[in-house]
């Protein structure tokens, strides 16, 4: 898989993607150097979800608030492409329940 240079956080889409499935936003908490690990961690999810992985390039040093806004913006962009009835943010839901 060819590597692209990004200077901002982005969603990485696995090779298998199905927009008919609910969107699953995976937030692994690692920088871009862990992309190969993402494929191991999300193995099998493509069978039931349209997976996106939030990737943070190593040179991006933004705050948590800015990263949260970026995830929300990227999710809105994905939903504009193909509106889906459900969006799964496993880590964000956990943090939201703990923090709020």
Backbone as a printed PyTorch tensor [residue, N CA C, xyz], in Angstrom:
tensor([[[  0.8460,  -1.1690,   0.0000],
         [  0.0000,   0.0000,   0.0000],
         [  0.8910,   1.2320,   0.0000]],

        [[  0.7010,   2.1650,  -0.9740],
         [  1.5380,   3.3470,  -1.0110],
         [  1.2610,   4.2600,   0.1780]],

        [[  2.3040,   4.9010,   0.6480],
         [  2.1740,   5.7800,   1.7990],
         [  2.0350,   7.2230,   1.3370]],

        [[  1.0980,   7.9380,   1.9330],
         [  0.9100,   9.3480,   1.6540],
         [  1.4520,  10.1510,   2.8230]],

        [[  1.9280,  11.3450,   2.5420],
         [  2.3870,  12.2330,   3.6010],
         [  1.2290,  13.1580,   3.9620]],

        [[  0.8600,  13.1390,   5.2280],
         [ -0.2230,  13.9840,   5.7230],
         [  0.3440,  14.9070,   6.7930]],

        [[ -0.1330,  16.1200,   6.8500],
         [  0.2970,  17.0400,   7.8960],
         [ -0.8680,  17.3980,   8.8180]],

        [[ -1.9180,  16.5920,   8.7680],
         [ -3.0860,  16.8080,   9.6100],
         [ -3.7210,  15.4580,   9.9040]],

        [[ -4.4600,  15.3440,  11.0210],
         [ -5.1440,  14.0820,  11.3140],
         [ -6.1320,  13.7460,  10.1930]],

        [[ -6.3330,  12.4530,   9.9710],
         [ -7.2250,  12.0120,   8.8940],
         [ -7.7950,  10.6440,   9.2290]],

        [[ -8.8080,  10.2360,   8.4630],
         [ -9.3660,   8.8920,   8.5850],
         [ -8.6930,   7.9830,   7.5750]],

        [[ -8.2430,   6.8450,   8.0450],
         [ -7.7140,   5.7970,   7.1870],
         [ -8.8300,   4.7850,   6.9920]],

        [[ -9.0750,   4.4200,   5.7500],
         [-10.1230,   3.4540,   5.4320],
         [ -9.4740,   2.1190,   5.0790]],

        [[ -9.8700,   1.0350,   5.7320],
         [ -9.3360,  -0.2720,   5.3620],
         [ -9.6570,  -0.5860,   3.9000]],

        [[ -8.9570,  -1.5400,   3.3540],
         [ -9.1640,  -1.9010,   1.9530],
         [-10.5990,  -2.3370,   1.6820]],

        [[-11.1980,  -3.0590,   2.6150],
         [-12.5970,  -3.4650,   2.4640],
         [-13.4780,  -2.4470,   3.1670]],

        [[-14.3480,  -1.8200,   2.4080],
         [-15.2380,  -0.8130,   2.9680],
         [-16.6270,  -1.0390,   2.4080]],

        [[-17.6460,  -0.9290,   3.2640],
         [-19.0150,  -1.1330,   2.8170],
         [-19.8960,  -0.0500,   3.4180]],

        [[-20.2810,   0.9190,   2.6020],
         [-21.0730,   2.0470,   3.0910],
         [-22.4920,   1.6570,   3.4940]],

        [[-22.9060,   0.4220,   3.2440],
         [-24.2260,  -0.0450,   3.6860],
         [-24.2310,  -0.4140,   5.1720]],

        [[-23.0410,  -0.5750,   5.7400],
         [-22.9320,  -0.9320,   7.1520],
         [-22.8260,   0.3290,   8.0110]],

        [[-23.1040,   0.2170,   9.3180],
         [-22.9340,   1.3700,  10.2080],
         [-21.4690,   1.8100,  10.2350]],

        [[-21.2580,   3.1160,  10.3650],
         [-19.9130,   3.6650,  10.4260],
         [-19.3030,   3.3770,  11.7960]],

        [[-18.0970,   2.8420,  11.8000],
         [-17.3630,   2.5290,  13.0290],
         [-16.0950,   3.3770,  13.0110]],

        [[-16.0270,   4.3740,  13.9050],
         [-14.8570,   5.2470,  13.9700],
         [-13.9340,   4.7110,  15.0470]],

        [[-12.7890,   4.1910,  14.6170],
         [-11.8100,   3.5720,  15.5120],
         [-10.7740,   4.6170,  15.9070]],

        [[-10.6010,   4.8150,  17.2160],
         [ -9.6590,   5.8000,  17.7460],
         [ -8.5710,   5.0730,  18.5310]],

        [[ -7.5390,   4.6210,  17.8220],
         [ -6.5390,   3.7770,  18.4710],
         [ -5.6010,   4.5090,  19.4210]],

        [[ -5.5280,   5.8410,  19.3510],
         [ -4.6420,   6.5700,  20.2560],
         [ -3.1820,   6.4190,  19.9090]],

        [[ -2.8910,   6.3360,  18.6160],
         [ -1.4940,   6.2090,  18.2090],
         [ -1.2340,   7.0930,  17.0020]],

        [[  0.0380,   7.3510,  16.7770],
         [  0.3620,   8.1850,  15.6290],
         [  0.4220,   7.3430,  14.3610]],

        [[  0.7110,   7.9900,  13.2840],
         [  0.6790,   7.3820,  11.9560],
         [  1.6030,   6.1740,  11.8140]],

        [[  2.6040,   6.0700,  12.6680],
         [  3.5380,   4.9570,  12.5630],
         [  2.8820,   3.6250,  12.9250]],

        [[  1.7030,   3.6460,  13.5310],
         [  1.0320,   2.4150,  13.9370],
         [ -0.0360,   1.9350,  12.9780]],

        [[  0.0100,   2.3970,  11.7170],
         [ -1.0460,   2.0340,  10.7630],
         [ -1.1470,   0.5230,  10.5670]],

        [[ -0.0260,  -0.1730,  10.5500],
         [ -0.0780,  -1.6220,  10.3640],
         [ -0.7920,  -2.2910,  11.5340]],

        [[ -0.5900,  -1.7640,  12.7250],
         [ -1.2530,  -2.3040,  13.9070],
         [ -2.7680,  -2.1240,  13.8190]],

        [[ -3.2000,  -1.0320,  13.1780],
         [ -4.6290,  -0.7810,  13.0210],
         [ -5.2910,  -1.9340,  12.2800]],

        [[ -4.6400,  -2.4550,  11.2630],
         [ -5.2270,  -3.5540,  10.5010],
         [ -5.3900,  -4.8060,  11.3690]],

        [[ -4.4700,  -5.0230,  12.2930],
         [ -4.5830,  -6.1590,  13.2030],
         [ -5.7260,  -5.9180,  14.1910]],

        [[ -5.8120,  -4.7050,  14.7270],
         [ -6.8190,  -4.3940,  15.7450],
         [ -8.2410,  -4.3590,  15.1910]],

        [[ -8.3900,  -4.0470,  13.9080],
         [ -9.7380,  -3.9590,  13.3340],
         [-10.1080,  -5.1860,  12.5100]],

        [[ -9.2490,  -6.1780,  12.5050],
         [ -9.5160,  -7.3830,  11.7150],
         [-10.8860,  -7.9580,  12.0700]],

        [[-11.6820,  -8.1780,  11.0630],
         [-13.0050,  -8.7700,  11.2540],
         [-14.1250,  -7.7540,  11.3960]],

        [[-13.7970,  -6.5120,  11.7580],
         [-14.8510,  -5.5060,  11.9210],
         [-15.5320,  -5.1640,  10.6000]],

        [[-14.8020,  -5.3160,   9.4980],
         [-15.3720,  -4.9950,   8.1850],
         [-16.5610,  -5.8870,   7.8400]],

        [[-16.7050,  -6.9930,   8.5390],
         [-17.8320,  -7.8930,   8.2850],
         [-19.1570,  -7.2840,   8.7460]],

        [[-19.1010,  -6.2970,   9.6430],
         [-20.3320,  -5.7190,  10.1680],
         [-20.3470,  -4.1940,  10.1840]],

        [[-19.1860,  -3.5610,   9.9060],
         [-19.0830,  -2.1060,   9.9950],
         [-18.3410,  -1.5220,   8.7960]],

        [[-18.5970,  -0.2460,   8.5550],
         [-17.8340,   0.5450,   7.5970],
         [-16.7760,   1.2750,   8.4340]],

        [[-15.5750,   0.7460,   8.4990],
         [-14.5500,   1.1650,   9.4560],
         [-13.7420,   2.3630,   8.9570]],

        [[-13.5070,   3.3040,   9.8680],
         [-12.5760,   4.4020,   9.6530],
         [-11.6740,   4.4530,  10.8750]],

        [[-10.3950,   4.6910,  10.6400],
         [ -9.4290,   4.7780,  11.7340],
         [ -8.8450,   6.1850,  11.7660]],

        [[ -8.9240,   6.8430,  12.9060],
         [ -8.3860,   8.1850,  13.0750],
         [ -6.8780,   8.0870,  13.2450]],

        [[ -6.1550,   8.7350,  12.3370],
         [ -4.6930,   8.6760,  12.3400],
         [ -4.1410,  10.0750,  12.5940]],

        [[ -3.1440,  10.1440,  13.4740],
         [ -2.5070,  11.4140,  13.8120],
         [ -1.0550,  11.3600,  13.3250]],

        [[ -0.6950,  12.1650,  12.3140],
         [  0.6990,  12.1870,  11.8690],
         [  1.6260,  12.6020,  13.0170]],

        [[  2.8580,  12.0710,  13.0320],
         [  3.7850,  12.3470,  14.1420],
         [  4.1060,  13.8310,  14.3400]],

        [[  3.9830,  14.6300,  13.2990],
         [  4.3310,  16.0490,  13.4170],
         [  3.1590,  16.9160,  13.8920]],

        [[  2.0100,  16.3130,  14.1560],
         [  0.8310,  17.0720,  14.5990],
         [  0.7760,  17.0480,  16.1210]],

        [[  0.8580,  18.2250,  16.7070],
         [  0.8400,  18.3510,  18.1720],
         [ -0.3150,  19.2550,  18.5850]],

        [[ -1.5330,  18.7700,  18.3600],
         [ -2.7190,  19.5580,  18.6770],
         [ -3.3070,  19.1210,  20.0100]],

        [[ -4.1810,  19.9370,  20.5400],
         [ -4.8130,  19.6370,  21.8280],
         [ -5.8970,  18.5770,  21.6410]],

        [[ -6.3540,  18.0330,  22.7660],
         [ -7.4400,  17.0450,  22.7220],
         [ -8.7060,  17.6740,  22.1670]],

        [[ -8.9460,  18.9310,  22.5240],
         [-10.1360,  19.6210,  22.0120],
         [-10.0790,  19.7360,  20.4880]],

        [[ -8.9170,  20.0810,  19.9560],
         [ -8.7670,  20.2030,  18.5020],
         [ -8.9220,  18.8520,  17.8160]],

        [[ -8.3850,  17.8130,  18.4420],
         [ -8.5290,  16.4720,  17.8480],
         [ -9.9820,  16.0150,  17.8860]],

        [[-10.6910,  16.3410,  18.9590],
         [-12.1090,  15.9980,  19.0510],
         [-12.8850,  16.6850,  17.9370]],

        [[-12.5950,  17.9650,  17.7050],
         [-13.2470,  18.7030,  16.6170],
         [-12.9210,  18.0750,  15.2670]],

        [[-11.6920,  17.6370,  15.0870],
         [-11.2900,  17.0200,  13.8190],
         [-12.0380,  15.7060,  13.5900]],

        [[-12.1710,  14.8910,  14.6420],
         [-12.9350,  13.6390,  14.5250],
         [-14.3810,  13.9460,  14.1490]],

        [[-14.9740,  14.9500,  14.7960],
         [-16.3670,  15.3090,  14.4930],
         [-16.4970,  15.7890,  13.0520]],

        [[-15.5600,  16.6120,  12.5930],
         [-15.6000,  17.1140,  11.2150],
         [-15.4380,  15.9920,  10.2100]],

        [[-14.4580,  15.1130,  10.4480],
         [-14.2420,  13.9840,   9.5340],
         [-15.4580,  13.0580,   9.5000]],

        [[-16.0990,  12.8560,  10.6510],
         [-17.2930,  12.0130,  10.7040],
         [-18.4260,  12.6380,   9.9010]],

        [[-18.6060,  13.9500,  10.0350],
         [-19.6410,  14.6390,   9.2600],
         [-19.3950,  14.4880,   7.7620]],

        [[-18.1450,  14.5880,   7.3570],
         [-17.7970,  14.4180,   5.9420],
         [-18.1660,  13.0130,   5.4710]],

        [[-17.8600,  12.0060,   6.2870],
         [-18.2000,  10.6280,   5.9290],
         [-19.7090,  10.4500,   5.8230]],

        [[-20.4550,  11.0500,   6.7470],
         [-21.9070,  10.9100,   6.7410],
         [-22.5570,  11.6630,   5.5860]],

        [[-21.9080,  12.7250,   5.1180],
         [-22.4220,  13.4390,   3.9470],
         [-22.2680,  12.6040,   2.6840]],

        [[-21.2240,  11.7830,   2.6400],
         [-21.0140,  10.9060,   1.4810],
         [-22.1380,   9.8830,   1.3880]],

        [[-22.4130,   9.2100,   2.4920],
         [-23.4540,   8.1860,   2.5530],
         [-24.0720,   8.2500,   3.9480]],

        [[-25.2410,   8.8600,   4.0700],
         [-25.8740,   8.9360,   5.4020],
         [-26.1350,   7.5320,   5.9710]],

        [[-25.6900,   7.3340,   7.1850],
         [-25.8900,   6.0500,   7.8570],
         [-26.6630,   6.2890,   9.1420]],

        [[-27.4050,   5.2950,   9.5420],
         [-28.2530,   5.4720,  10.7090],
         [-27.4910,   5.4000,  12.0250]],

        [[-26.3560,   4.7250,  12.0460],
         [-25.5980,   4.5690,  13.2800],
         [-24.1310,   4.8920,  13.0590]],

        [[-23.5360,   5.5120,  14.0720],
         [-22.0990,   5.7590,  14.0830],
         [-21.5810,   5.2560,  15.4170]],

        [[-20.5500,   4.4270,  15.3970],
         [-19.9680,   3.8660,  16.6120],
         [-18.6190,   4.5100,  16.8650]],

        [[-18.4690,   5.1070,  18.0590],
         [-17.2100,   5.6830,  18.5390],
         [-16.8960,   4.9860,  19.8590]],

        [[-16.3360,   3.8320,  19.8630],
         [-16.1810,   3.1140,  21.1280],
         [-15.4070,   3.8890,  22.1870]],

        [[-14.2980,   4.4910,  21.8380],
         [-13.4870,   5.1860,  22.8300],
         [-14.1250,   6.5050,  23.2450]],

        [[-14.6630,   7.2590,  22.3160],
         [-15.2780,   8.5480,  22.6560],
         [-16.4680,   8.3420,  23.5800]],

        [[-17.2770,   7.3410,  23.3350],
         [-18.4210,   7.0930,  24.2180],
         [-17.9550,   6.7620,  25.6130]],

        [[-16.8940,   5.9790,  25.7230],
         [-16.3590,   5.6220,  27.0280],
         [-15.8420,   6.8770,  27.7280]],

        [[-15.0640,   7.7100,  27.0300],
         [-14.5350,   8.9250,  27.6480],
         [-15.6630,   9.8900,  27.9940]],

        [[-16.6450,  10.0190,  27.1470],
         [-17.7580,  10.9270,  27.4350],
         [-18.4770,  10.5030,  28.7030]],

        [[-18.7140,   9.2020,  28.8570],
         [-19.3990,   8.7060,  30.0570],
         [-18.5570,   8.8970,  31.3140]],

        [[-17.2330,   8.8460,  31.1790],
         [-16.3680,   9.0220,  32.3350],
         [-16.2200,  10.4990,  32.6940]],

        [[-16.1030,  11.3600,  31.6610],
         [-15.8050,  12.7670,  31.9120],
         [-17.0420,  13.6150,  32.1730]],

        [[-18.2100,  13.2300,  31.6490],
         [-19.3780,  14.1090,  31.7540],
         [-20.4440,  13.4630,  32.5700]]])
